Every structure is written in C-alpha cells, then in structure tokens.
PDB file of C-alpha atoms and ligand atoms in Angstrom:
ATOM      1  CA  MET A   1      14.945 -38.558  -3.652  1.00 74.00           C
ATOM      2  CA  LYS A   2      17.964 -38.503  -1.508  1.00 77.00           C
ATOM      3  CA  ARG A   3      19.081 -40.734   0.783  1.00 87.00           C
ATOM      4  CA  ARG A   4      22.821 -40.114   2.139  1.00 94.00           C
ATOM      5  CA  ILE A   5      23.058 -36.560   3.168  1.00 96.00           C
ATOM      6  CA  VAL A   6      25.469 -34.455   5.150  1.00 97.00           C
ATOM      7  CA  LEU A   7      24.711 -31.254   6.878  1.00 97.00           C
ATOM      8  CA  LEU A   8      27.471 -28.965   6.946  1.00 97.00           C
ATOM      9  CA  GLY A   9      27.483 -25.793   8.970  1.00 96.00           C
ATOM     10  CA  PRO A  10      29.258 -23.948  11.846  1.00 96.00           C
ATOM     11  CA  PRO A  11      27.673 -24.455  15.542  1.00 93.00           C
ATOM     12  CA  ALA A  12      24.367 -23.528  16.473  1.00 93.00           C
ATOM     13  CA  SER A  13      23.560 -23.020  12.533  1.00 95.00           C
ATOM     14  CA  GLY A  14      20.452 -25.618  13.697  1.00 93.00           C
ATOM     15  CA  LYS A  15      22.144 -29.212  11.726  1.00 93.00           C
ATOM     16  CA  GLY A  16      21.163 -31.016  14.606  1.00 90.00           C
ATOM     17  CA  THR A  17      17.183 -29.638  14.107  1.00 91.00           C
ATOM     18  CA  GLN A  18      17.145 -30.038  10.527  1.00 96.00           C
ATOM     19  CA  ALA A  19      18.728 -33.360  10.283  1.00 95.00           C
ATOM     20  CA  ASP A  20      15.932 -34.787  12.600  1.00 92.00           C
ATOM     21  CA  ARG A  21      13.497 -33.164  10.801  1.00 94.00           C
ATOM     22  CA  LEU A  22      15.206 -34.434   7.562  1.00 95.00           C
ATOM     23  CA  SER A  23      15.174 -38.122   9.492  1.00 95.00           C
ATOM     24  CA  THR A  24      11.766 -38.047  10.016  1.00 95.00           C
ATOM     25  CA  LEU A  25      10.779 -37.550   6.530  1.00 94.00           C
ATOM     26  CA  LEU A  26      13.273 -39.940   4.756  1.00 93.00           C
ATOM     27  CA  GLY A  27      12.638 -42.614   7.228  1.00 94.00           C
ATOM     28  CA  ILE A  28      15.897 -42.795   7.530  1.00 94.00           C
ATOM     29  CA  PRO A  29      18.712 -42.054  10.734  1.00 95.00           C
ATOM     30  CA  HIS A  30      19.959 -39.406  11.552  1.00 93.00           C
ATOM     31  CA  VAL A  31      23.817 -39.650  13.397  1.00 94.00           C
ATOM     32  CA  SER A  32      25.355 -36.953  15.389  1.00 93.00           C
ATOM     33  CA  THR A  33      28.446 -37.301  16.351  1.00 94.00           C
ATOM     34  CA  GLY A  34      28.649 -34.582  18.828  1.00 91.00           C
ATOM     35  CA  ALA A  35      25.713 -36.382  20.449  1.00 89.00           C
ATOM     36  CA  LEU A  36      27.294 -40.019  20.195  1.00 92.00           C
ATOM     37  CA  LEU A  37      30.343 -38.647  22.173  1.00 93.00           C
ATOM     38  CA  ARG A  38      28.292 -37.142  24.674  1.00 90.00           C
ATOM     39  CA  SER A  39      26.202 -40.007  24.969  1.00 90.00           C
ATOM     40  CA  GLU A  40      29.411 -42.199  25.408  1.00 92.00           C
ATOM     41  CA  CYS A  41      30.818 -39.144  28.105  1.00 92.00           C
ATOM     42  CA  THR A  42      28.016 -39.125  30.027  1.00 89.00           C
ATOM     43  CA  ARG A  43      27.832 -42.992  30.169  1.00 93.00           C
ATOM     44  CA  GLY A  44      31.550 -42.541  31.420  1.00 95.00           C
ATOM     45  CA  THR A  45      33.134 -44.925  28.928  1.00 95.00           C
ATOM     46  CA  PRO A  46      37.118 -44.885  28.099  1.00 95.00           C
ATOM     47  CA  LEU A  47      36.172 -42.999  24.547  1.00 95.00           C
ATOM     48  CA  GLY A  48      33.262 -40.654  26.257  1.00 95.00           C
ATOM     49  CA  ILE A  49      36.207 -39.927  28.754  1.00 96.00           C
ATOM     50  CA  GLU A  50      39.125 -39.276  26.246  1.00 96.00           C
ATOM     51  CA  ALA A  51      36.202 -37.123  23.876  1.00 96.00           C
ATOM     52  CA  ASP A  52      35.630 -35.032  27.009  1.00 94.00           C
ATOM     53  CA  SER A  53      39.125 -33.990  27.174  1.00 95.00           C
ATOM     54  CA  TRP A  54      38.930 -32.308  24.235  1.00 95.00           C
ATOM     55  CA  THR A  55      35.308 -31.648  23.675  1.00 93.00           C
ATOM     56  CA  SER A  56      34.956 -29.384  26.887  1.00 91.00           C
ATOM     57  CA  ARG A  57      38.218 -27.467  25.643  1.00 90.00           C
ATOM     58  CA  GLY A  58      36.580 -26.713  22.015  1.00 89.00           C
ATOM     59  CA  PHE A  59      38.946 -28.451  20.667  1.00 92.00           C
ATOM     60  CA  LEU A  60      37.941 -31.461  17.840  1.00 93.00           C
ATOM     61  CA  VAL A  61      38.341 -34.947  18.701  1.00 96.00           C
ATOM     62  CA  PRO A  62      41.449 -36.991  16.994  1.00 96.00           C
ATOM     63  CA  ASP A  63      40.197 -37.499  13.179  1.00 95.00           C
ATOM     64  CA  GLU A  64      40.918 -41.284  13.803  1.00 95.00           C
ATOM     65  CA  LEU A  65      38.765 -41.416  17.066  1.00 95.00           C
ATOM     66  CA  ALA A  66      35.969 -39.436  14.846  1.00 95.00           C
ATOM     67  CA  ILE A  67      36.426 -42.105  12.134  1.00 94.00           C
ATOM     68  CA  ARG A  68      35.938 -45.087  14.209  1.00 93.00           C
ATOM     69  CA  VAL A  69      32.694 -43.648  16.392  1.00 94.00           C
ATOM     70  CA  ILE A  70      31.159 -43.117  12.711  1.00 94.00           C
ATOM     71  CA  MET A  71      32.356 -46.366  10.769  1.00 93.00           C
ATOM     72  CA  GLY A  72      31.102 -48.687  14.030  1.00 92.00           C
ATOM     73  CA  TRP A  73      27.767 -46.551  13.682  1.00 93.00           C
ATOM     74  CA  MET A  74      27.396 -47.665  10.065  1.00 93.00           C
ATOM     75  CA  GLY A  75      28.255 -50.995  10.716  1.00 93.00           C
ATOM     76  CA  GLU A  76      25.180 -51.173  13.016  1.00 93.00           C
ATOM     77  CA  HIS A  77      22.494 -48.797  10.796  1.00 93.00           C
ATOM     78  CA  GLY A  78      23.689 -49.039   7.323  1.00 92.00           C
ATOM     79  CA  THR A  79      24.288 -46.195   5.311  1.00 92.00           C
ATOM     80  CA  ASN A  80      21.153 -44.487   4.254  1.00 93.00           C
ATOM     81  CA  LEU A  81      21.973 -42.003   6.708  1.00 94.00           C
ATOM     82  CA  VAL A  82      21.637 -38.003   7.171  1.00 96.00           C
ATOM     83  CA  PHE A  83      25.297 -37.275   9.187  1.00 96.00           C
ATOM     84  CA  ASP A  84      25.202 -34.534  10.784  1.00 95.00           C
ATOM     85  CA  GLY A  85      29.078 -33.205  12.453  1.00 92.00           C
ATOM     86  CA  PHE A  86      30.581 -35.574  10.329  1.00 96.00           C
ATOM     87  CA  PRO A  87      32.636 -34.985   8.193  1.00 97.00           C
ATOM     88  CA  ARG A  88      34.306 -32.226  10.382  1.00 96.00           C
ATOM     89  CA  SER A  89      37.666 -32.201   8.431  1.00 97.00           C
ATOM     90  CA  VAL A  90      38.804 -32.665   4.866  1.00 98.00           C
ATOM     91  CA  PRO A  91      40.720 -36.232   5.985  1.00 97.00           C
ATOM     92  CA  GLN A  92      37.462 -37.311   7.413  1.00 97.00           C
ATOM     93  CA  ALA A  93      35.735 -36.767   4.334  1.00 98.00           C
ATOM     94  CA  ARG A  94      37.912 -38.243   2.418  1.00 97.00           C
ATOM     95  CA  GLN A  95      37.622 -41.022   4.407  1.00 96.00           C
ATOM     96  CA  LEU A  96      33.702 -40.955   4.495  1.00 96.00           C
ATOM     97  CA  ASP A  97      33.915 -40.824   0.467  1.00 96.00           C
ATOM     98  CA  ALA A  98      36.403 -43.644   0.602  1.00 95.00           C
ATOM     99  CA  ALA A  99      33.953 -46.226   2.698  1.00 93.00           C
ATOM    100  CA  LEU A 100      30.372 -45.172   0.388  1.00 94.00           C
ATOM    101  CA  ALA A 101      32.413 -45.717  -2.724  1.00 94.00           C
ATOM    102  CA  SER A 102      33.792 -49.552  -1.083  1.00 93.00           C
ATOM    103  CA  VAL A 103      29.738 -50.342  -0.781  1.00 92.00           C
ATOM    104  CA  ASP A 104      28.616 -48.475  -4.103  1.00 93.00           C
ATOM    105  CA  ALA A 105      26.735 -46.090  -2.124  1.00 93.00           C
ATOM    106  CA  PRO A 106      27.916 -42.236  -2.595  1.00 95.00           C
ATOM    107  CA  LEU A 107      26.744 -39.217  -0.947  1.00 96.00           C
ATOM    108  CA  ASP A 108      24.033 -37.997  -2.841  1.00 93.00           C
ATOM    109  CA  LEU A 109      23.413 -34.460  -1.162  1.00 96.00           C
ATOM    110  CA  ILE A 110      25.616 -32.157   0.999  1.00 97.00           C
ATOM    111  CA  ILE A 111      23.837 -29.151   2.421  1.00 97.00           C
ATOM    112  CA  ALA A 112      25.913 -26.260   3.802  1.00 97.00           C
ATOM    113  CA  LEU A 113      24.373 -23.988   6.445  1.00 97.00           C
ATOM    114  CA  GLU A 114      25.598 -20.531   6.613  1.00 97.00           C
ATOM    115  CA  LEU A 115      25.795 -18.311  10.002  1.00 97.00           C
ATOM    116  CA  GLY A 116      27.358 -15.093  10.931  1.00 96.00           C
ATOM    117  CA  ASP A 117      29.846 -14.881  14.233  1.00 94.00           C
ATOM    118  CA  ALA A 118      27.351 -12.717  15.959  1.00 94.00           C
ATOM    119  CA  GLU A 119      24.262 -14.945  15.195  1.00 95.00           C
ATOM    120  CA  ILE A 120      26.372 -17.977  16.564  1.00 95.00           C
ATOM    121  CA  LEU A 121      27.609 -16.478  19.594  1.00 93.00           C
ATOM    122  CA  ARG A 122      23.934 -14.986  20.564  1.00 93.00           C
ATOM    123  CA  ARG A 123      22.324 -18.724  19.746  1.00 94.00           C
ATOM    124  CA  VAL A 124      24.972 -20.773  21.861  1.00 94.00           C
ATOM    125  CA  THR A 125      24.954 -18.581  24.878  1.00 92.00           C
ATOM    126  CA  SER A 126      21.121 -19.167  25.475  1.00 94.00           C
ATOM    127  CA  ARG A 127      21.163 -22.845  24.452  1.00 94.00           C
ATOM    128  CA  LEU A 128      20.508 -25.529  26.028  1.00 96.00           C
ATOM    129  CA  THR A 129      20.313 -29.062  25.916  1.00 93.00           C
ATOM    130  CA  CYS A 130      18.918 -32.134  27.094  1.00 92.00           C
ATOM    131  CA  LEU A 131      21.797 -35.050  27.764  1.00 86.00           C
ATOM    132  CA  ASN A 132      18.935 -37.565  27.242  1.00 88.00           C
ATOM    133  CA  CYS A 133      17.533 -36.771  24.241  1.00 88.00           C
ATOM    134  CA  GLY A 134      19.856 -34.602  22.247  1.00 85.00           C
ATOM    135  CA  ALA A 135      17.001 -32.005  22.269  1.00 88.00           C
ATOM    136  CA  THR A 136      17.890 -28.143  22.132  1.00 90.00           C
ATOM    137  CA  PHE A 137      16.176 -24.886  23.833  1.00 92.00           C
ATOM    138  CA  SER A 138      16.724 -20.877  23.822  1.00 92.00           C
ATOM    139  CA  THR A 139      16.577 -19.590  27.144  1.00 94.00           C
ATOM    140  CA  SER A 140      15.273 -16.381  25.395  1.00 89.00           C
ATOM    141  CA  LEU A 141      12.882 -18.351  22.907  1.00 88.00           C
ATOM    142  CA  HIS A 142      11.632 -21.042  24.995  1.00 91.00           C
ATOM    143  CA  GLY A 143      11.812 -19.290  28.786  1.00 93.00           C
ATOM    144  CA  LEU A 144      13.500 -21.907  30.311  1.00 95.00           C
ATOM    145  CA  ALA A 145      16.526 -22.170  32.365  1.00 96.00           C
ATOM    146  CA  VAL A 146      19.184 -24.745  33.248  1.00 96.00           C
ATOM    147  CA  LYS A 147      17.399 -27.976  35.097  1.00 97.00           C
ATOM    148  CA  ASN A 148      14.124 -26.981  33.918  1.00 97.00           C
ATOM    149  CA  PRO A 149      12.933 -30.313  32.546  1.00 97.00           C
ATOM    150  CA  CYS A 150      12.966 -30.925  28.741  1.00 97.00           C
ATOM    151  CA  LEU A 151      10.115 -30.079  26.621  1.00 96.00           C
ATOM    152  CA  ARG A 152      10.268 -33.214  24.837  1.00 94.00           C
ATOM    153  CA  CYS A 153      11.697 -36.082  27.592  1.00 96.00           C
ATOM    154  CA  GLY A 154      11.332 -34.475  31.103  1.00 97.00           C
ATOM    155  CA  SER A 155      14.965 -34.739  31.952  1.00 96.00           C
ATOM    156  CA  PRO A 156      17.114 -32.105  33.110  1.00 96.00           C
ATOM    157  CA  LEU A 157      18.251 -29.304  30.836  1.00 97.00           C
ATOM    158  CA  GLU A 158      21.783 -28.611  30.759  1.00 95.00           C
ATOM    159  CA  ARG A 159      24.564 -26.188  29.588  1.00 94.00           C
ATOM    160  CA  ARG A 160      26.771 -27.990  27.479  1.00 91.00           C
ATOM    161  CA  ASN A 161      30.404 -27.883  28.685  1.00 89.00           C
ATOM    162  CA  ASP A 162      31.747 -26.008  25.471  1.00 90.00           C
ATOM    163  CA  ASP A 163      28.919 -23.933  24.971  1.00 91.00           C
ATOM    164  CA  SER A 164      31.023 -21.394  26.726  1.00 89.00           C
ATOM    165  CA  GLN A 165      31.842 -18.432  25.322  1.00 87.00           C
ATOM    166  CA  GLU A 166      36.129 -19.505  25.956  1.00 89.00           C
ATOM    167  CA  ALA A 167      35.377 -23.288  23.980  1.00 91.00           C
ATOM    168  CA  LEU A 168      33.080 -21.422  21.499  1.00 92.00           C
ATOM    169  CA  GLU A 169      36.213 -19.340  20.785  1.00 92.00           C
ATOM    170  CA  GLN A 170      38.274 -22.358  20.042  1.00 92.00           C
ATOM    171  CA  ARG A 171      35.532 -24.326  18.155  1.00 93.00           C
ATOM    172  CA  MET A 172      35.057 -21.256  15.661  1.00 94.00           C
ATOM    173  CA  LYS A 173      38.626 -20.869  14.961  1.00 95.00           C
ATOM    174  CA  LEU A 174      38.757 -24.822  14.282  1.00 93.00           C
ATOM    175  CA  TYR A 175      35.593 -24.407  12.338  1.00 95.00           C
ATOM    176  CA  ARG A 176      37.256 -21.723   9.617  1.00 96.00           C
ATOM    177  CA  GLU A 177      40.579 -24.113   9.934  1.00 97.00           C
ATOM    178  CA  LEU A 178      38.820 -27.226   9.153  1.00 96.00           C
ATOM    179  CA  THR A 179      35.631 -27.329   8.688  1.00 95.00           C
ATOM    180  CA  LEU A 180      34.960 -24.741   6.284  1.00 96.00           C
ATOM    181  CA  PRO A 181      37.389 -26.342   3.426  1.00 97.00           C
ATOM    182  CA  VAL A 182      35.417 -29.180   3.941  1.00 98.00           C
ATOM    183  CA  ALA A 183      32.347 -27.732   2.068  1.00 97.00           C
ATOM    184  CA  ASP A 184      34.961 -26.161  -0.861  1.00 96.00           C
ATOM    185  CA  TYR A 185      36.195 -30.349  -0.713  1.00 97.00           C
ATOM    186  CA  TYR A 186      32.651 -31.171  -1.945  1.00 97.00           C
ATOM    187  CA  GLY A 187      32.524 -27.896  -4.384  1.00 96.00           C
ATOM    188  CA  GLU A 188      35.344 -29.387  -6.129  1.00 97.00           C
ATOM    189  CA  THR A 189      34.867 -32.827  -6.131  1.00 96.00           C
ATOM    190  CA  VAL A 190      30.849 -32.778  -6.507  1.00 95.00           C
ATOM    191  CA  PRO A 191      29.707 -29.364  -7.261  1.00 93.00           C
ATOM    192  CA  ASN A 192      26.154 -30.861  -8.232  1.00 94.00           C
ATOM    193  CA  LEU A 193      25.641 -31.920  -5.107  1.00 95.00           C
ATOM    194  CA  LEU A 194      26.713 -29.059  -2.861  1.00 96.00           C
ATOM    195  CA  HIS A 195      24.136 -26.598  -1.969  1.00 96.00           C
ATOM    196  CA  ARG A 196      24.611 -23.473   0.033  1.00 97.00           C
ATOM    197  CA  ILE A 197      21.459 -22.051   2.449  1.00 97.00           C
ATOM    198  CA  SER A 198      21.354 -19.164   5.175  1.00 98.00           C
ATOM    199  CA  ALA A 199      20.591 -20.085   8.325  1.00 98.00           C
ATOM    200  CA  ASP A 200      20.074 -17.291   9.784  1.00 97.00           C
ATOM    201  CA  GLN A 201      16.123 -17.628   9.125  1.00 96.00           C
ATOM    202  CA  PRO A 202      13.535 -19.369  11.053  1.00 94.00           C
ATOM    203  CA  SER A 203      13.698 -23.087  11.211  1.00 93.00           C
ATOM    204  CA  ASP A 204      10.882 -23.758   9.263  1.00 96.00           C
ATOM    205  CA  ALA A 205      12.195 -21.967   6.206  1.00 97.00           C
ATOM    206  CA  VAL A 206      16.076 -23.754   6.197  1.00 98.00           C
ATOM    207  CA  PHE A 207      13.775 -27.017   6.246  1.00 97.00           C
ATOM    208  CA  GLU A 208      11.821 -25.605   3.000  1.00 97.00           C
ATOM    209  CA  GLN A 209      14.595 -24.746   0.973  1.00 96.00           C
ATOM    210  CA  ILE A 210      16.704 -28.144   2.244  1.00 96.00           C
ATOM    211  CA  THR A 211      13.575 -30.528   1.089  1.00 95.00           C
ATOM    212  CA  LYS A 212      13.823 -28.718  -2.286  1.00 94.00           C
ATOM    213  CA  PHE A 213      16.953 -30.343  -2.938  1.00 93.00           C
ATOM    214  CA  VAL A 214      15.930 -33.497  -1.249  1.00 91.00           C
ATOM    215  CA  HIS A 215      12.976 -34.066  -3.598  1.00 84.00           C
ATOM    216  CA  HIS A 216      14.700 -33.094  -6.641  1.00 74.00           C
ATOM    217  CA  SER A 217      17.540 -35.261  -8.282  1.00 58.00           C
ATOM    218  CA  ASP A 218      18.505 -32.767 -10.905  1.00 50.00           C
ATOM    219  CA  LEU A 219      18.842 -29.586  -8.931  1.00 47.00           C
TER     220      LEU A 219
HETATM  221  P1  LIG B 301      28.568 -28.273  17.394  1.00 88.76           P
HETATM  222  O1  LIG B 301      28.154 -28.286  16.243  1.00 88.76           O
HETATM  223  O2  LIG B 301      27.641 -27.115  17.928  1.00 88.76           O
HETATM  224  O3  LIG B 301      29.976 -27.935  17.232  1.00 88.76           O
HETATM  225  P2  LIG B 301      28.354 -30.660  17.701  1.00 88.76           P
HETATM  226  O4  LIG B 301      27.458 -31.416  18.991  1.00 88.76           O
HETATM  227  O5  LIG B 301      28.293 -31.356  16.302  1.00 88.76           O
HETATM  228  O6  LIG B 301      28.287 -29.747  18.485  1.00 88.76           O
HETATM  229  O7  LIG B 301      29.811 -31.533  18.106  1.00 88.76           O
HETATM  230  C1  LIG B 301      30.119 -31.256  19.337  1.00 88.76           C
HETATM  231  C2  LIG B 301      31.859 -31.084  19.832  1.00 88.76           C
HETATM  232  O8  LIG B 301      32.237 -32.607  19.235  1.00 88.76           O
HETATM  233  C3  LIG B 301      32.633 -30.594  19.029  1.00 88.76           C
HETATM  234  O9  LIG B 301      33.117 -29.207  18.974  1.00 88.76           O
HETATM  235  C4  LIG B 301      33.843 -31.647  18.665  1.00 88.76           C
HETATM  236  O10 LIG B 301      34.561 -31.244  19.539  1.00 88.76           O
HETATM  237  C5  LIG B 301      33.470 -32.746  18.904  1.00 88.76           C
HETATM  238  N1  LIG B 301      32.824 -33.407  17.603  1.00 88.76           N
HETATM  239  C6  LIG B 301      32.190 -33.949  16.942  1.00 88.76           C
HETATM  240  N2  LIG B 301      31.838 -34.102  15.751  1.00 88.76           N
HETATM  241  C7  LIG B 301      33.394 -34.704  15.546  1.00 88.76           C
HETATM  242  C8  LIG B 301      33.948 -34.781  14.237  1.00 88.76           C
HETATM  243  N3  LIG B 301      33.244 -35.453  13.162  1.00 88.76           N
HETATM  244  N4  LIG B 301      35.150 -34.937  14.469  1.00 88.76           N
HETATM  245  C9  LIG B 301      35.688 -34.218  15.383  1.00 88.76           C
HETATM  246  N5  LIG B 301      35.266 -33.552  16.444  1.00 88.76           N
HETATM  247  C10 LIG B 301      33.839 -34.087  16.608  1.00 88.76           C
END
C-alpha cells in the first residue's frame, strides 16, 4: 500500500476531494498547502497575511514560504501523507525529494489529474468553499449560494477570493508555466510512480482509478 502520495492537477480538478478520500482510505493525513494558507489567513497571522497578498491575485506564494509551511507540517505529522497542492513548482519538488530522501522515505505514488480549460472555468466559477472545514460545493450541483450553511460543518459558505475569473486566469497561466513541469519532472526522475488520470469524469470513477494504483505495487 502506498503511503507518500502526491496529487497534481489544475485548479478544481478535484485534488482536495480525492486527497480527502485517500486519507480516509489509508488512515494517513492529507495536507493541502492552499488550505493551510487560507487557515493562516482567516486567523490573521503574519504568514497568512503575506500569503493572501499573493494568493488573492492568483499568484503562487514564494517557494520559500510554501516549503516552510509544508516542512513545519511534516515535522508535526510525519512523512506518511497525501500531498495536495504541493509541490507546485520544480524547485519545490526537488526540496521535497531531498527532505524525504534524508529520512529514507521517498514518494511512492504521483497522480497527475488532467482537466480542460473550459471545465476548469465552469467548476471554479460555480465553486463555494467552507473556510472552516475546507469542504467545497457547487452552486449548480448542490443548489447552494454564498452564506448558506456548509453541508458538512454548518459554517457559512464563501466564494474564495482567488476564484474570480481574473485571478483564475493568472492561476492558470502560472499552472502552465510552473506546475505542469512538475509532472514532467517526476516523469523523468521516477517514471514508474507517475500516473496521469482524466479528472473529467465523476469523482467516484476518478477515485476508483487512483485506488488501483494505491493497492498495486507493480503498477
Ligand atoms: P487550487 O488547487 O484550486 O488552485 P489550492 O487551495 O490548492 O487551490 O491553492 C490556493 C492558492 O494557494 C494557490 O493558487 C496559490 O496561490 C497558493 N498555494 C497553494 N499551494 C502552494 C504551493 N505549493 N506553492 C505556492 N503557492 C501555493
């Protein structure tokens, strides 16, 4: 069974949902750098305020900041993790590899979710997020609106400030420039660990495909 799993993919490709389900299946924590940064921001910490100045405009936070956040989390929770939203650049991937190699616990599965631009736009502009528990819902699919209670924890739902069309365009540009090369980096360094899956199918079907790779060490 895999224990150190990276989920790559564009905005709204379902990384968070799949990471949550994997985390439950495997009994290991799920770490989302985006959710960690949003929680720092909601609590008004200096790190959160700095992060928001980047994320709200659709920029990535500087590598150094993202690495600091993830290393801190691994220090507390160990290295058996589902990584969601990290690494997001090749320098971040190299740092993660080095940190895991130093404790002899390399990554054992990398899933790259793939989704076309039109579907990304549709999903992001109909997305509502619970800033308390991180659950996401769709205005169209779930018939919910801003300020409606979260179906999981009851807190009011919000539209993320980086889910505006303007910020999304910037996020997509950086995704193409900085994050897409991360899958290619793993394709070159650990090709047998990388699997590309279409995210343009129901969540259950995506999960079923991911779990095949989780269970079979020879795939
Ligand atoms: P999504 O996958 O929908 O883009 P996330 O919750 O993963 O959303 O991330 C939200 C934002 O947080 C990103 O657009 C980026 O600004 C910032 N962020 C998250 N992870 C990283 C990271 N590893 N490096 C730099 N910035 C990050």
